[in-house]
PDB file of C-alpha atoms and ligand atoms in Angstrom:
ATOM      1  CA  UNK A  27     136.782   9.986 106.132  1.00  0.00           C
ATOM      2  CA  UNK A  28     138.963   7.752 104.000  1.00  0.00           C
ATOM      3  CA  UNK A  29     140.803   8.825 100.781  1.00  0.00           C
ATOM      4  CA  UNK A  30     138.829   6.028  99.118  1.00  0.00           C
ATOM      5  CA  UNK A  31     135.290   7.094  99.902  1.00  0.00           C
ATOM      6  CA  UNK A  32     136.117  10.686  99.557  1.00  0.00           C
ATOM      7  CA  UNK A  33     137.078   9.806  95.710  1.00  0.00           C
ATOM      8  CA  UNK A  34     133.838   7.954  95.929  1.00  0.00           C
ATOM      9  CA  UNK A  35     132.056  10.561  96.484  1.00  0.00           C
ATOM     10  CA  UNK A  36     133.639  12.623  94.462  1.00  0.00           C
ATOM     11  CA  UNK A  37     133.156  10.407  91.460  1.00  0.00           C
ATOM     12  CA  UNK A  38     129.462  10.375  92.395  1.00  0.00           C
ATOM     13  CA  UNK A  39     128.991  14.321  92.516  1.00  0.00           C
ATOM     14  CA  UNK A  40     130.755  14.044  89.043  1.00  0.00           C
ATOM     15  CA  UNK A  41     128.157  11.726  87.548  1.00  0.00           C
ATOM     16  CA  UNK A  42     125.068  13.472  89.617  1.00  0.00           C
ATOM     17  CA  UNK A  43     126.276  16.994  87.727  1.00  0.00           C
ATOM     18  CA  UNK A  44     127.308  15.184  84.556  1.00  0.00           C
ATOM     19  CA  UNK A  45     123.092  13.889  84.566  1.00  0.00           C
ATOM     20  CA  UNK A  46     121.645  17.069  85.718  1.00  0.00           C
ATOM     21  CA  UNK A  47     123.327  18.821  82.567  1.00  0.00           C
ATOM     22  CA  UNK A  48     122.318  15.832  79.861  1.00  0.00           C
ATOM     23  CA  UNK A  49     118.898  16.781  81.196  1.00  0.00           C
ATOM     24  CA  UNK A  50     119.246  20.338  81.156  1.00  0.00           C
ATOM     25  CA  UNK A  51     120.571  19.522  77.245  1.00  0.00           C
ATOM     26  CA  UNK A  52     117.938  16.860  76.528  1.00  0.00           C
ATOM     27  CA  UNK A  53     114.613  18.323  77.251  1.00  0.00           C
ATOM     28  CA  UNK A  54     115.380  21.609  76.191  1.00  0.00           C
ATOM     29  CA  UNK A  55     116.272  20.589  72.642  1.00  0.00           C
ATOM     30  CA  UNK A  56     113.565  20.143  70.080  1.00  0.00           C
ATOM     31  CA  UNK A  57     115.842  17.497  68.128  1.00  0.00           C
ATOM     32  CA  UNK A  58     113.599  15.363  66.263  1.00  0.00           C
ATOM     33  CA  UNK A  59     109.972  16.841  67.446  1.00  0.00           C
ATOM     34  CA  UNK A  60     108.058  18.178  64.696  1.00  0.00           C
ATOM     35  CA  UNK A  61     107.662  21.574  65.725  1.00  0.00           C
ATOM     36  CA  UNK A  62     104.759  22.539  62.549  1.00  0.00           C
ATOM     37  CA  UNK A  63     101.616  22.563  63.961  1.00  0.00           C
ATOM     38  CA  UNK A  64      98.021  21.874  61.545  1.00  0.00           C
ATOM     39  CA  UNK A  65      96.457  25.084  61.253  1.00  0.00           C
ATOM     40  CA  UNK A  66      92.435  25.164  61.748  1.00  0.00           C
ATOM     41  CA  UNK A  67      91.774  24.421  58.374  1.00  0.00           C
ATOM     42  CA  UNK A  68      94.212  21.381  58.166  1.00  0.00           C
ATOM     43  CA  UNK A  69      93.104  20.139  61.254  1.00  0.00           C
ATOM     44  CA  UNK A  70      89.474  20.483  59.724  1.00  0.00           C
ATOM     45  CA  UNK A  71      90.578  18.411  57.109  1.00  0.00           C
ATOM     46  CA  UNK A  72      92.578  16.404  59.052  1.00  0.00           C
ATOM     47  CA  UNK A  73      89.132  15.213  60.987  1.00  0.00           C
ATOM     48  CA  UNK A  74      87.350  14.773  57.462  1.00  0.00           C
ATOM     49  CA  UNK A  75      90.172  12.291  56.460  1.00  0.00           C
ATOM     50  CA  UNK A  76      89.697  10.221  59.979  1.00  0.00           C
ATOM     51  CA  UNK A  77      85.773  10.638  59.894  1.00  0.00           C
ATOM     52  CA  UNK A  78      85.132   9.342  56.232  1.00  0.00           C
ATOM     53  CA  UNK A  79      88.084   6.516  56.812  1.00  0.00           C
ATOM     54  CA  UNK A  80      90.604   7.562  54.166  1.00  0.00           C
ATOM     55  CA  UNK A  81      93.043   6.055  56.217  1.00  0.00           C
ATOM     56  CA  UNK A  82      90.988   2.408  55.918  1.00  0.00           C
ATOM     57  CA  UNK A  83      92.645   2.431  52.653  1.00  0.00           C
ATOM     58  CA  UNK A  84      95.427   4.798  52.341  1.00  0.00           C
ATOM     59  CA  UNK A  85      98.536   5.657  54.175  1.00  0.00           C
ATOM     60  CA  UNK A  86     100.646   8.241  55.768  1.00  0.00           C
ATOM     61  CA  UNK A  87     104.133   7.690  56.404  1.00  0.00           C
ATOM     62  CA  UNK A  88     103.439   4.154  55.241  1.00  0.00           C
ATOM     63  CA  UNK A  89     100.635   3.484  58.188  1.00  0.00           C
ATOM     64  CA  UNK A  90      96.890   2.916  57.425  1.00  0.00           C
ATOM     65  CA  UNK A  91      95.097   0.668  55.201  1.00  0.00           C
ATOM     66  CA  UNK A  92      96.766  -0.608  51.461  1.00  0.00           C
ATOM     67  CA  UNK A  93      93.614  -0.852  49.032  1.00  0.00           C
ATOM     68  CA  UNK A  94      94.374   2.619  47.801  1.00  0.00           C
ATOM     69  CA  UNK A  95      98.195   4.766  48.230  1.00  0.00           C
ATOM     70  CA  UNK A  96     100.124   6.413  50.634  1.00  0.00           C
ATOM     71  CA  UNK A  97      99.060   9.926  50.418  1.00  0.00           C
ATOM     72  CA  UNK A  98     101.919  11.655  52.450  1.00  0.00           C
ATOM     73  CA  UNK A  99     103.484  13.794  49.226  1.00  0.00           C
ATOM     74  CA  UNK A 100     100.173  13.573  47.496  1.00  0.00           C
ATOM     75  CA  UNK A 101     100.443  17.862  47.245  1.00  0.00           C
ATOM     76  CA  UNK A 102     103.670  18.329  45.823  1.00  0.00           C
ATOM     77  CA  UNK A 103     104.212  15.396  43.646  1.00  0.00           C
ATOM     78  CA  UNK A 104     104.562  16.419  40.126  1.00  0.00           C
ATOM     79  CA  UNK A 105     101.793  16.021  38.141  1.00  0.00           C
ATOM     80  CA  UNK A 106      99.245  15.255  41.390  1.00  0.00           C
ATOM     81  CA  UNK A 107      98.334  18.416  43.725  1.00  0.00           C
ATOM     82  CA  UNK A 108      95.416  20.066  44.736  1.00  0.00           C
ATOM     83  CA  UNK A 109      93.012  19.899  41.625  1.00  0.00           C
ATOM     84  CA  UNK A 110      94.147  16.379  41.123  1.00  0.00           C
ATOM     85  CA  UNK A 111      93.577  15.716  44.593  1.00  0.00           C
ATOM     86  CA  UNK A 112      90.263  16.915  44.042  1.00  0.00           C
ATOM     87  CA  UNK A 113      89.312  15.362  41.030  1.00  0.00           C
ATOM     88  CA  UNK A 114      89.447  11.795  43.174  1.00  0.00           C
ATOM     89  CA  UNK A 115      87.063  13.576  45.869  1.00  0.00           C
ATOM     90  CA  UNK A 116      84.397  14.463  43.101  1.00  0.00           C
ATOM     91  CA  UNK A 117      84.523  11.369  40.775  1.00  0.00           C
ATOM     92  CA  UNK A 118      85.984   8.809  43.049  1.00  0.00           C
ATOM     93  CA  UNK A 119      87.839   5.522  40.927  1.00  0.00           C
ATOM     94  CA  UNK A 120      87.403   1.939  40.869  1.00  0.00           C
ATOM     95  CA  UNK A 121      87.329   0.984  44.674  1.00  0.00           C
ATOM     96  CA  UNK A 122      87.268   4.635  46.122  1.00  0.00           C
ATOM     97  CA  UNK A 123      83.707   6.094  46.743  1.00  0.00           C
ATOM     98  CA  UNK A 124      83.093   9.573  45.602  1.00  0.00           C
ATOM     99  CA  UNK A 125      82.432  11.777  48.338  1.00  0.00           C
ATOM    100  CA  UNK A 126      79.818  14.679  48.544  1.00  0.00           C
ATOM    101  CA  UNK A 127      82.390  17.339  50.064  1.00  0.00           C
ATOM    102  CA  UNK A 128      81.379  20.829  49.657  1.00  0.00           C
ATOM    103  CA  UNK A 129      84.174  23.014  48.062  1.00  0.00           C
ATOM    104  CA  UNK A 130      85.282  24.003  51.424  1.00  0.00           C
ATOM    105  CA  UNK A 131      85.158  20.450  52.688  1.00  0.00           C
ATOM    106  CA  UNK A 132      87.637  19.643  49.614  1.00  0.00           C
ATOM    107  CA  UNK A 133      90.237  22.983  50.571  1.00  0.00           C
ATOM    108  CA  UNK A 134      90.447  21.748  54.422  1.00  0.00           C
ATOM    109  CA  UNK A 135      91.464  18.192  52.947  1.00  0.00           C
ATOM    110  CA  UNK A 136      93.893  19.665  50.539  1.00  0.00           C
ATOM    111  CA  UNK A 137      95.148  22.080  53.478  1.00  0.00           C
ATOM    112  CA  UNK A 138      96.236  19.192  55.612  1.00  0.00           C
ATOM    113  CA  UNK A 139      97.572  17.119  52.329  1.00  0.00           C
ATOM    114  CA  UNK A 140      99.840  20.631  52.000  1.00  0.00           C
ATOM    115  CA  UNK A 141     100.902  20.501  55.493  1.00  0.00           C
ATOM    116  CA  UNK A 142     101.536  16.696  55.884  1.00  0.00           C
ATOM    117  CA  UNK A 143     103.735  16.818  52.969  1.00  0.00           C
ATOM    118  CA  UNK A 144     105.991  20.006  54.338  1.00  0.00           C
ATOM    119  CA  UNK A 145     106.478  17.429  57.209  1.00  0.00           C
ATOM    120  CA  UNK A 146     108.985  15.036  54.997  1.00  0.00           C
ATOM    121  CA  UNK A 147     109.138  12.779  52.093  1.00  0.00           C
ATOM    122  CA  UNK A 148     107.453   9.080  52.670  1.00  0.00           C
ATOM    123  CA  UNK A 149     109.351   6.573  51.489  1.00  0.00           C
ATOM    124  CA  UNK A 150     112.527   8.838  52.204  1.00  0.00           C
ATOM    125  CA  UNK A 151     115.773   6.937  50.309  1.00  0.00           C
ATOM    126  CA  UNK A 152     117.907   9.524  50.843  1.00  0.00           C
ATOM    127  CA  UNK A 153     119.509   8.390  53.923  1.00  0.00           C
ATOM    128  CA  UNK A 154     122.859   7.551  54.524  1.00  0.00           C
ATOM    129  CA  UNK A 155     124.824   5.498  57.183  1.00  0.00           C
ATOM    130  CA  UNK A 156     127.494   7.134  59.003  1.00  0.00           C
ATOM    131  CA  UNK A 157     130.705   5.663  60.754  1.00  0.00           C
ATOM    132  CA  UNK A 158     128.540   6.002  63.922  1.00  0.00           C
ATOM    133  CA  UNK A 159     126.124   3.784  62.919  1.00  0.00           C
ATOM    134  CA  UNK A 160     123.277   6.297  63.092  1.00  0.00           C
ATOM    135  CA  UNK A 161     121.409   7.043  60.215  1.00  0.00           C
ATOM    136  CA  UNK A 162     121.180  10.522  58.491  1.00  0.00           C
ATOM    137  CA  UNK A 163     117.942  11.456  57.202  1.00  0.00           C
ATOM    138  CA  UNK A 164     117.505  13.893  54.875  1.00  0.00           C
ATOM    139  CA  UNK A 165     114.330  16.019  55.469  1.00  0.00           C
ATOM    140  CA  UNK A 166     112.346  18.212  53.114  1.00  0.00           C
ATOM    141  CA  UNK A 167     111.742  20.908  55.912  1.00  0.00           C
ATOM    142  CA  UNK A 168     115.419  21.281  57.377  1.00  0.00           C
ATOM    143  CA  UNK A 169     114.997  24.240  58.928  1.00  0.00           C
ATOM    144  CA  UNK A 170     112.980  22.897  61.463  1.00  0.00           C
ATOM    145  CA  UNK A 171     115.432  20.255  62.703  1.00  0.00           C
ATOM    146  CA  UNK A 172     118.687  20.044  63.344  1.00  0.00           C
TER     147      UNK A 172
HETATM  148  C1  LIG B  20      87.472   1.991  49.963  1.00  0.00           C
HETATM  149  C2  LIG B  20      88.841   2.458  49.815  1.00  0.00           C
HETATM  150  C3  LIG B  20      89.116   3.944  49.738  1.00  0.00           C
HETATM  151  C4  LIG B  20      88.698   4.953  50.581  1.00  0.00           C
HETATM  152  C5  LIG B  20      87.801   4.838  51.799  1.00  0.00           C
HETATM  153  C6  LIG B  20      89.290   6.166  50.088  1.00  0.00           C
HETATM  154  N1  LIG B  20      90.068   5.904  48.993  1.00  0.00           N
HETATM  155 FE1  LIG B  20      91.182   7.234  47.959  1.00  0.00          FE
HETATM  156  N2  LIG B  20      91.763   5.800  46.652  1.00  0.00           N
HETATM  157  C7  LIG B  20      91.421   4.459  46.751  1.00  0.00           C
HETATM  158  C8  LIG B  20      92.080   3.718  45.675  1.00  0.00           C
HETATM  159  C9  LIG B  20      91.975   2.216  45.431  1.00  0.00           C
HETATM  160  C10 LIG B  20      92.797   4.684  44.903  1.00  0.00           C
HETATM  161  C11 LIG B  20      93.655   4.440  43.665  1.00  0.00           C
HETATM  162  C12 LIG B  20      92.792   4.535  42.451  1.00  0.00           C
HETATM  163  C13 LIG B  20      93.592   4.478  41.183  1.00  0.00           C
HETATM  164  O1  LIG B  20      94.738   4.961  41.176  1.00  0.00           O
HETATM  165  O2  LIG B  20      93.073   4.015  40.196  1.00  0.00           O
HETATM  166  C14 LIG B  20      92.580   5.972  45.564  1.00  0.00           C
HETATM  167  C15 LIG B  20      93.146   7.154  45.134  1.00  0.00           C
HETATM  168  C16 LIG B  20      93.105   8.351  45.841  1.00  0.00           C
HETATM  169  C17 LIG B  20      93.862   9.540  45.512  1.00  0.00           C
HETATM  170  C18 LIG B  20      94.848   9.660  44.354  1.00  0.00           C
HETATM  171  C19 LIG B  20      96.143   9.055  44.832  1.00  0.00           C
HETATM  172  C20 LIG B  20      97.260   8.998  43.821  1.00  0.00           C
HETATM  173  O3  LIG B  20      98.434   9.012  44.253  1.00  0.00           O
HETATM  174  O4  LIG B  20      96.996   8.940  42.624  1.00  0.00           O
HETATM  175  C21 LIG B  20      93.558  10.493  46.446  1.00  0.00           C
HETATM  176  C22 LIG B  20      94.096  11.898  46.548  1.00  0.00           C
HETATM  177  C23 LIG B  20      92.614   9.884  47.380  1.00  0.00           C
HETATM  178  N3  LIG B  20      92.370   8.595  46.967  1.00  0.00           N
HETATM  179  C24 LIG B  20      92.088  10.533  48.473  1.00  0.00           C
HETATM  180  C25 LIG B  20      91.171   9.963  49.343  1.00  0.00           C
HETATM  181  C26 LIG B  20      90.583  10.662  50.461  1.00  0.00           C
HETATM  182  C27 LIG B  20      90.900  12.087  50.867  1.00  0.00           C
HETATM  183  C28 LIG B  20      89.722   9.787  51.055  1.00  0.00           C
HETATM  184  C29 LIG B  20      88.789  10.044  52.207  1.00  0.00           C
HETATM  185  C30 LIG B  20      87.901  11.178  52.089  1.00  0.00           C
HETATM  186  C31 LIG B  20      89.815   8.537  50.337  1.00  0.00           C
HETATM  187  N4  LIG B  20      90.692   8.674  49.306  1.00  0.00           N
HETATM  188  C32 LIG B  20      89.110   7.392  50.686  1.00  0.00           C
HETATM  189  C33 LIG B  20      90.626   3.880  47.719  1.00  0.00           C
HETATM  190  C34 LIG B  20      89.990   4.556  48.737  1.00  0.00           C
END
């Protein structure tokens, strides 16, 4: 075998082992995957909010429909929360219908309000752009990503 294709292979060995380990790295890093996951109430209030359309004219994370808000931090912004929240689902306003939720109804949709919200801020300013170009996010629930 020549010096040249014994470098060759060399050099491919090198890249073959340099893959297997950015693998290895990759998928067994959670990174960016929300690791929270709805508990049985929020996900009982998460069907509520697809089943009666919410999202027809509100948001999350900026996606749905735009009669209404974006309802992502809905729980923990000041002065909104979960009796406020509920006060919308009894009386309804303007364009939004009142609903006939029972009280337990109205917890599960607060529930998954509470648990979409621990999930980040929507619309998130505080980013910053570093000399690499990528963009640093800052997240409300940091301990959950790195
Ligand atoms: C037909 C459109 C429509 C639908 C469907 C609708 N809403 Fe609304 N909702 C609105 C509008 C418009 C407002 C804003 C009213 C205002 O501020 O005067 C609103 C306001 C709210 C608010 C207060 C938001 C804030 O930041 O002040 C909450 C909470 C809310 N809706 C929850 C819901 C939930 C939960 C559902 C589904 C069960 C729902 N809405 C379905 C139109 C809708």
């Amino acid at each position: 075998m020549s010096a040249s294709s014994r470098l060759y292979i060399f050099v491919i060995a090198i890249l073959l082992a340099l893959f297997c380990i950015y693998n290895v790295v990759v998928y067994n890093t959670d990174g960016y995957v929300a690791v929270e996951k709805l508990s049985p109430t929020a996900v009982k209030g998460q069907q509520l909010f697809q089943n009666n359309r919410c999202w027809s004219c509100h948001q999350l994370y900026g996606l749905g429909g735009y009669l209404g808000p974006d309802l992502t931090n809905i729980y923990s912004t000041e002065g909104k929360g979960p009796l406020y929240i509920k006060a919308f689902l009894n009386s309804g306003v303007k364009s939004m219908p009142q609903y006939n939720f029972s009280e337990e109804e109205k917890d599960a949709l607060v529930q998954y309000f509470k648990q979409v919200d621990q999930t980040g801020i929507y619309p998130n300013y505080n980013a910053e752009i570093e000399a690499t170009g990528w963009v640093k996010i800052k997240y409300r629930n940091e301990t959950s990503r790195d």
